[in-house]
Amino acid sequence: MHRDRAIPLTAVVLLAATALAGCERGSSAGPGESTAGPSGCPATLTRAKAAVKRAERTDAPWNGPTSGPTAARGKTIAYVAQTMTNPGVAGVAMGVREAAKVMGWKVRVIDGGGTPVGIQAALSEAIALEPSGIVIGGFDPRATSRQVAQANAADIPLVGWHAVASPGPSKRPELFTNVTTEVEEVAGASADWVIARSDGHARVVVFTDDSIPFARNKAGLIRKGLARCPGVRLLAYANIPIPDAGSRTPQEVSSLLSRFPDTWDYSIAINDLYFADAAPALRAAGKRGTGPPFNIGAGDGDPSAFQRVNSGQYQAATVPEPLSQQGWQVIDEFNRAFSGRAPSGYVAPVHIVTAANSGGATNWNPPGYRRAYRKIWGE
């Protein structure tokens, strides 16, 4: 595929479908995908600025669960990772291990390597261990339907992280619950930030991985959010599988810079790691670390993303997942499952991090979560 060739919308849809089937390793849509307009969007701009201001707050109190079952004993958890090269997946795994240690539980992390075959093998390995519970870490369980059915038949509870589109329990596939922020809020916050910062006039590139349904849905919501403002134009839609990001992103960024040398001024990525891989190409092209393009990650908020934001190195903002808190929540949800209780129903609030409000931190989590969970568990 030639990267400098505009691809019609119908072709992008077909490519996304092919990527889901495992046959397409990424693509980039050209400027035919745009929401260009000569005037701004006064009403949308006002709403976006207010939403960004709320999301940038750092003093919101803990609004998660404060009651639940005390800690079960002697449990083992298998964490099946889509790929441990995904900082979000790895960050949640770290939180799971930390919380499990408090509970006295054992954790085994099994890396699926980012391929359908690898993930299926990893989940099969997890089931063979006969653990107390299994985490579906960042992949679509429908792609492992046979293994999920085996786990269900063995009465092994499954807790997802970014496994399906919405937080909470799932019937098809059968998950006790799915831990995630509201993808609509995360996508909306990143689009609002671009609209607000550009005063309703931006030319944007979106980076995503259409092979992951969650990511594809998030990217679609980002595009929908940007389309609310006629003054915002979508220059390109760069579909790069996360496992290929290290090799593919620098090439894609170089191509985009040659196509849009003076017009590309904003980027949104479904995962911050794209900007780690974009930085060398942007630097080589003489672009300043503080932009343009002004880059915002709509997840996952790993430490390297905070470092780029704090130091002004090719990333201006991130909408982070509270990765550690979500790891603790995964353990709390398992504890509820083991006790015959319902899921907690907690969904972390959306938050936007910039150098102005990060306080130099390298992560974001709702304040007070460790204390709250320890109190619930009696630990």
Coordinates of C-alpha atoms in Angstrom, one line a residue:
M1 CA 0.0 0.0 0.0
H2 CA 1.3 3.5 -0.9
R3 CA 1.1 5.7 2.2
D4 CA 0.8 8.9 0.2
R5 CA -2.3 7.8 -1.6
A6 CA -5.7 9.0 -0.3
I7 CA -8.0 6.1 0.4
P8 CA -11.8 6.4 0.2
L9 CA -13.9 5.9 3.3
T10 CA -15.3 2.6 2.0
A11 CA -11.8 1.3 1.6
V12 CA -10.9 2.3 5.2
V13 CA -13.9 0.4 6.5
L14 CA -12.9 -2.7 4.4
L15 CA -9.3 -2.4 5.7
A16 CA -10.5 -2.2 9.3
A17 CA -12.6 -5.3 8.8
T18 CA -9.7 -7.1 7.2
A19 CA -7.4 -6.0 10.1
L20 CA -9.9 -7.6 12.6
A21 CA -9.6 -10.8 10.7
G22 CA -5.8 -10.7 11.2
C23 CA -4.9 -10.2 7.5
E24 CA -4.2 -6.4 7.5
R25 CA -1.2 -5.0 9.3
G26 CA -2.2 -1.4 9.3
S27 CA -3.1 1.4 6.9
S28 CA -3.3 5.2 6.7
A29 CA -6.3 7.1 5.4
G30 CA -5.7 10.3 3.6
P31 CA -7.3 13.8 3.6
G32 CA -10.5 12.5 2.0
E33 CA -11.5 11.8 5.6
S34 CA -12.1 15.4 6.8
T35 CA -14.5 17.6 8.6
A36 CA -13.1 20.8 7.2
G37 CA -15.0 24.0 7.5
P38 CA -14.2 27.7 7.2
S39 CA -15.8 28.8 10.5
G40 CA -15.2 27.7 14.0
C41 CA -17.8 26.1 16.3
P42 CA -18.7 28.7 19.1
A43 CA -21.2 26.5 21.0
T44 CA -19.1 23.4 20.7
L45 CA -15.9 25.4 21.7
T46 CA -17.6 26.7 24.8
R47 CA -18.7 23.3 25.9
A48 CA -15.3 21.8 25.1
K49 CA -13.4 24.4 27.2
A50 CA -15.7 23.8 30.1
A51 CA -15.3 20.0 29.8
V52 CA -11.5 20.2 29.7
K53 CA -11.4 22.5 32.7
R54 CA -13.4 19.9 34.7
A55 CA -11.2 17.0 33.5
E56 CA -8.0 18.8 34.5
R57 CA -9.0 19.0 38.1
T58 CA -6.6 17.2 40.5
D59 CA -8.5 17.5 43.8
A60 CA -11.5 15.2 43.2
P61 CA -12.1 12.9 46.2
W62 CA -12.3 9.1 46.0
N63 CA -15.7 8.2 44.6
G64 CA -15.2 4.4 44.4
P65 CA -16.4 1.6 46.6
T66 CA -16.1 1.8 50.3
S67 CA -17.7 -1.5 51.3
G68 CA -17.5 -5.1 50.2
P69 CA -16.4 -8.6 51.3
T70 CA -13.2 -9.1 53.4
A71 CA -10.3 -10.8 51.7
A72 CA -10.6 -14.4 50.6
R73 CA -7.6 -16.6 51.3
G74 CA -5.3 -18.7 49.2
K75 CA -6.3 -17.5 45.7
T76 CA -4.3 -17.7 42.5
I77 CA -4.8 -15.3 39.5
A78 CA -3.6 -15.8 36.0
Y79 CA -3.2 -12.5 34.1
V80 CA -3.3 -13.1 30.3
A81 CA -1.8 -10.1 28.6
Q82 CA -2.6 -9.1 25.0
T83 CA 1.1 -8.0 24.9
M84 CA 3.3 -6.8 27.7
T85 CA 4.8 -4.2 25.3
N86 CA 1.5 -2.3 25.6
P87 CA 2.2 0.0 28.6
G88 CA -1.4 0.0 29.7
V89 CA -1.6 -3.8 29.9
A90 CA 1.8 -3.9 31.7
G91 CA 0.7 -1.1 34.1
V92 CA -2.5 -2.9 35.1
A93 CA -0.5 -6.2 35.6
M94 CA 1.7 -4.3 38.0
G95 CA -1.3 -3.1 39.9
V96 CA -2.7 -6.6 40.0
R97 CA 0.5 -8.0 41.5
E98 CA 0.7 -5.2 44.1
A99 CA -2.9 -5.7 45.2
A100 CA -2.6 -9.5 45.2
K101 CA 0.4 -9.3 47.5
V102 CA -1.8 -7.4 50.0
M103 CA -4.3 -10.2 49.8
G104 CA -1.7 -12.9 50.1
W105 CA -2.7 -14.2 46.6
K106 CA -0.4 -15.5 43.9
V107 CA -0.3 -14.1 40.3
R108 CA 1.0 -15.6 37.1
V109 CA 1.4 -13.3 34.1
I110 CA 1.2 -15.0 30.7
D111 CA 2.1 -12.8 27.6
G112 CA 0.1 -13.4 24.5
G113 CA 2.7 -11.5 22.4
G114 CA 0.1 -9.4 20.5
T115 CA -1.0 -12.1 18.0
P116 CA -4.3 -14.0 17.8
V117 CA -2.4 -17.4 18.0
G118 CA -0.2 -16.2 20.9
I119 CA -3.2 -14.9 22.9
Q120 CA -5.2 -18.1 22.3
A121 CA -2.2 -20.2 23.5
A122 CA -1.7 -17.9 26.5
L123 CA -5.3 -18.3 27.6
S124 CA -5.2 -22.1 27.1
E125 CA -2.1 -22.1 29.3
A126 CA -3.9 -20.1 31.9
I127 CA -6.8 -22.5 32.0
A128 CA -4.5 -25.5 32.3
L129 CA -3.1 -23.9 35.5
E130 CA -6.6 -24.2 37.1
P131 CA -6.4 -20.8 38.7
S132 CA -9.0 -19.2 41.0
G133 CA -9.6 -16.5 38.3
I134 CA -8.3 -15.2 35.0
V135 CA -7.7 -11.7 33.8
I136 CA -8.5 -10.9 30.2
G137 CA -5.8 -8.3 29.8
G138 CA -6.5 -5.9 26.9
F139 CA -7.8 -8.3 24.2
D140 CA -11.1 -9.2 22.7
P141 CA -12.4 -12.4 24.3
R142 CA -14.5 -13.1 21.3
A143 CA -11.2 -13.9 19.5
T144 CA -10.6 -16.7 22.0
S145 CA -14.2 -17.9 22.2
R146 CA -13.2 -21.6 22.6
Q147 CA -10.9 -20.9 25.5
V148 CA -13.5 -18.5 27.1
A149 CA -16.1 -21.3 26.9
Q150 CA -13.6 -23.7 28.6
A151 CA -13.0 -21.3 31.4
N152 CA -16.8 -20.7 31.9
A153 CA -17.4 -24.4 31.9
A154 CA -14.7 -24.8 34.6
D155 CA -16.4 -22.1 36.7
I156 CA -13.2 -20.0 36.5
P157 CA -14.4 -16.3 36.8
L158 CA -13.1 -14.0 34.1
V159 CA -12.4 -10.3 34.8
G160 CA -11.6 -8.2 31.8
W161 CA -9.5 -5.1 31.5
H162 CA -10.4 -3.2 28.2
A163 CA -11.8 -6.5 27.1
V164 CA -15.1 -5.3 25.8
A165 CA -16.4 -1.8 25.0
S166 CA -18.2 -1.0 28.2
P167 CA -17.4 -1.3 31.9
G168 CA -19.3 -3.8 34.0
P169 CA -20.6 -7.4 33.6
S170 CA -20.8 -9.0 30.1
K171 CA -23.0 -11.9 29.0
R172 CA -21.6 -12.5 25.5
P173 CA -18.7 -13.1 26.1
E174 CA -19.3 -14.1 29.7
L175 CA -17.2 -12.0 32.0
F176 CA -17.9 -11.3 35.7
T177 CA -17.0 -7.7 34.9
N178 CA -14.9 -5.5 32.7
V179 CA -12.7 -2.9 34.2
T180 CA -12.2 0.2 32.1
T181 CA -13.0 3.9 32.0
E182 CA -15.9 5.0 29.8
V183 CA -14.4 4.9 26.4
E184 CA -16.9 7.6 25.3
E185 CA -15.6 9.9 28.0
V186 CA -11.9 9.3 27.2
A187 CA -12.4 9.8 23.4
G188 CA -14.6 12.8 24.0
A189 CA -12.0 14.4 26.4
S190 CA -9.2 14.1 23.8
A191 CA -11.3 15.6 21.1
D192 CA -12.5 18.4 23.5
W193 CA -8.8 19.1 24.3
V194 CA -7.9 19.6 20.6
I195 CA -11.0 21.7 20.0
A196 CA -10.4 23.8 23.1
R197 CA -6.7 24.3 22.6
S198 CA -7.0 25.2 18.9
D199 CA -10.0 27.5 19.4
G200 CA -11.9 25.3 17.0
H201 CA -9.4 25.3 14.2
A202 CA -7.2 22.2 14.0
R203 CA -5.8 19.8 11.4
V204 CA -5.5 16.4 13.0
V205 CA -4.0 13.0 12.6
V206 CA -5.5 10.1 14.5
F207 CA -3.3 7.1 15.4
T208 CA -5.0 3.8 16.2
D209 CA -4.9 0.0 16.0
D210 CA -8.0 -1.3 14.2
S211 CA -7.1 -4.9 15.0
I212 CA -8.3 -4.3 18.6
P213 CA -12.0 -3.7 18.7
F214 CA -11.8 -1.5 21.8
A215 CA -9.2 0.7 20.1
R216 CA -11.1 0.8 16.9
N217 CA -14.2 1.9 18.7
K218 CA -12.3 4.6 20.6
A219 CA -10.8 5.9 17.4
G220 CA -14.3 6.1 15.9
L221 CA -15.5 8.1 18.9
I222 CA -12.6 10.4 18.6
R223 CA -13.4 11.1 15.0
K224 CA -17.1 11.7 15.9
G225 CA -16.0 14.1 18.6
L226 CA -13.8 16.1 16.3
A227 CA -16.6 16.2 13.7
R228 CA -18.7 18.3 16.0
C229 CA -16.6 21.3 15.1
P230 CA -16.7 22.3 11.4
G231 CA -13.3 24.1 11.9
V232 CA -11.5 20.9 12.6
R233 CA -10.1 18.8 9.7
L234 CA -9.0 15.2 9.9
L235 CA -5.9 15.0 7.8
A236 CA -5.2 11.2 8.2
Y237 CA -6.2 8.1 10.0
A238 CA -3.1 6.0 10.7
N239 CA -3.9 2.4 11.5
I240 CA -0.8 0.8 13.0
P241 CA -1.0 -2.4 15.1
I242 CA 0.4 -1.8 18.5
P243 CA 2.9 -4.7 18.2
D244 CA 4.3 -3.0 15.0
A245 CA 4.3 0.5 16.5
G246 CA 8.0 0.6 17.1
S247 CA 8.9 -0.1 13.5
R248 CA 5.9 1.4 11.7
T249 CA 5.2 4.7 13.5
P250 CA 8.5 6.4 12.6
Q251 CA 7.9 5.6 8.9
E252 CA 4.3 6.7 9.1
V253 CA 5.2 10.0 10.7
S254 CA 7.9 10.7 8.1
S255 CA 5.3 10.1 5.4
L256 CA 2.8 12.3 7.1
L257 CA 5.3 15.1 7.4
S258 CA 6.1 14.9 3.7
R259 CA 2.4 15.1 2.9
F260 CA 1.4 17.7 5.4
P261 CA 4.7 19.7 6.2
D262 CA 2.9 22.9 7.2
T263 CA -0.7 21.9 8.0
W264 CA -0.4 19.0 10.5
D265 CA -0.8 20.7 13.9
Y266 CA -2.6 18.2 16.2
S267 CA -2.5 14.5 16.8
I268 CA -4.6 12.1 18.9
A269 CA -3.5 8.5 19.6
I270 CA -5.5 5.7 21.2
N271 CA -2.4 4.8 23.1
D272 CA 0.5 7.1 24.3
L273 CA 3.1 4.7 23.0
Y274 CA 2.6 6.0 19.4
F275 CA 4.2 9.3 20.5
A276 CA 7.2 7.5 22.0
D277 CA 7.8 6.0 18.5
A278 CA 6.9 9.2 16.7
A279 CA 9.4 11.4 18.6
P280 CA 12.6 10.4 16.6
A281 CA 10.9 11.2 13.3
L282 CA 9.5 14.5 14.5
R283 CA 12.9 15.4 16.0
A284 CA 14.7 14.5 12.7
A285 CA 12.4 16.7 10.8
G286 CA 13.3 19.7 13.0
K287 CA 10.0 19.8 14.9
R288 CA 10.0 21.3 18.3
G289 CA 9.2 19.0 21.3
T290 CA 6.5 21.4 22.4
G291 CA 4.8 21.3 19.0
P292 CA 3.2 21.6 16.6
P293 CA 2.0 19.0 16.2
F294 CA 0.5 19.1 19.6
N295 CA -0.1 15.5 20.6
I296 CA -2.5 14.0 23.1
G297 CA -2.8 10.4 24.0
A298 CA -6.3 9.0 24.7
G299 CA -4.8 6.3 27.0
D300 CA -3.0 4.8 28.7
G301 CA -0.9 7.3 30.7
D302 CA 2.1 5.2 31.4
P303 CA 5.2 6.8 33.1
S304 CA 7.0 7.5 29.8
A305 CA 4.0 9.4 28.6
F306 CA 4.0 11.6 31.7
Q307 CA 7.7 12.2 31.3
R308 CA 7.2 13.3 27.7
V309 CA 4.4 15.6 28.8
N310 CA 6.3 17.0 31.8
S311 CA 9.5 17.7 29.7
G312 CA 7.7 19.0 26.6
Q313 CA 9.0 16.2 24.4
Y314 CA 6.5 15.6 21.6
Q315 CA 3.5 15.1 23.8
A316 CA 1.4 17.9 25.2
A317 CA -1.3 15.9 27.1
T318 CA -2.6 12.5 28.0
V319 CA -6.0 11.2 29.1
P320 CA -4.6 8.5 31.4
E321 CA -6.1 5.3 32.6
P322 CA -5.6 4.9 36.4
L323 CA -3.6 1.8 35.7
S324 CA -2.6 0.9 39.3
Q325 CA -6.1 1.6 40.6
Q326 CA -7.6 -0.5 37.9
G327 CA -5.2 -3.4 38.9
W328 CA -6.4 -3.1 42.5
Q329 CA -10.0 -3.0 41.2
V330 CA -9.4 -6.2 39.2
I331 CA -8.4 -7.9 42.5
D332 CA -11.4 -6.4 44.3
E333 CA -13.8 -7.6 41.6
F334 CA -12.3 -11.2 41.9
N335 CA -12.8 -11.0 45.7
R336 CA -16.4 -10.1 45.1
A337 CA -16.8 -13.0 42.7
F338 CA -15.3 -15.4 45.1
S339 CA -17.6 -14.2 47.8
G340 CA -20.8 -14.5 45.6
R341 CA -21.2 -10.7 45.5
A342 CA -22.1 -8.5 42.6
P343 CA -19.4 -6.4 40.8
S344 CA -18.6 -3.1 42.4
G345 CA -19.8 -1.1 39.3
Y346 CA -17.0 1.5 39.8
V347 CA -15.8 3.4 36.8
A348 CA -12.9 5.9 37.3
P349 CA -13.6 9.5 36.2
V350 CA -12.0 10.9 33.1
H351 CA -8.9 13.0 33.7
I352 CA -6.6 15.1 31.4
V353 CA -2.9 15.6 32.4
T354 CA -0.7 18.4 31.1
A355 CA 2.6 19.8 32.4
A356 CA 0.6 22.5 34.1
N357 CA -1.4 20.1 36.4
S358 CA 0.8 16.9 36.7
G359 CA 2.9 18.3 39.5
G360 CA 5.8 16.3 38.0
A361 CA 4.1 13.0 38.6
T362 CA 4.6 10.0 36.3
N363 CA 1.1 8.5 36.9
W364 CA -2.4 9.3 37.8
N365 CA -4.8 7.4 40.0
P366 CA -7.8 8.5 42.0
P367 CA -6.6 9.7 45.4
G368 CA -7.2 7.3 48.3
Y369 CA -7.8 4.1 46.4
R370 CA -5.3 2.0 48.2
R371 CA -6.6 3.0 51.6
A372 CA -10.2 2.4 50.5
Y373 CA -9.5 -1.1 49.1
R374 CA -7.4 -2.1 52.2
K375 CA -10.3 -1.0 54.4
I376 CA -12.8 -3.1 52.4
W377 CA -10.5 -6.2 52.5
G378 CA -9.7 -5.8 56.2
E379 CA -6.0 -5.5 55.3

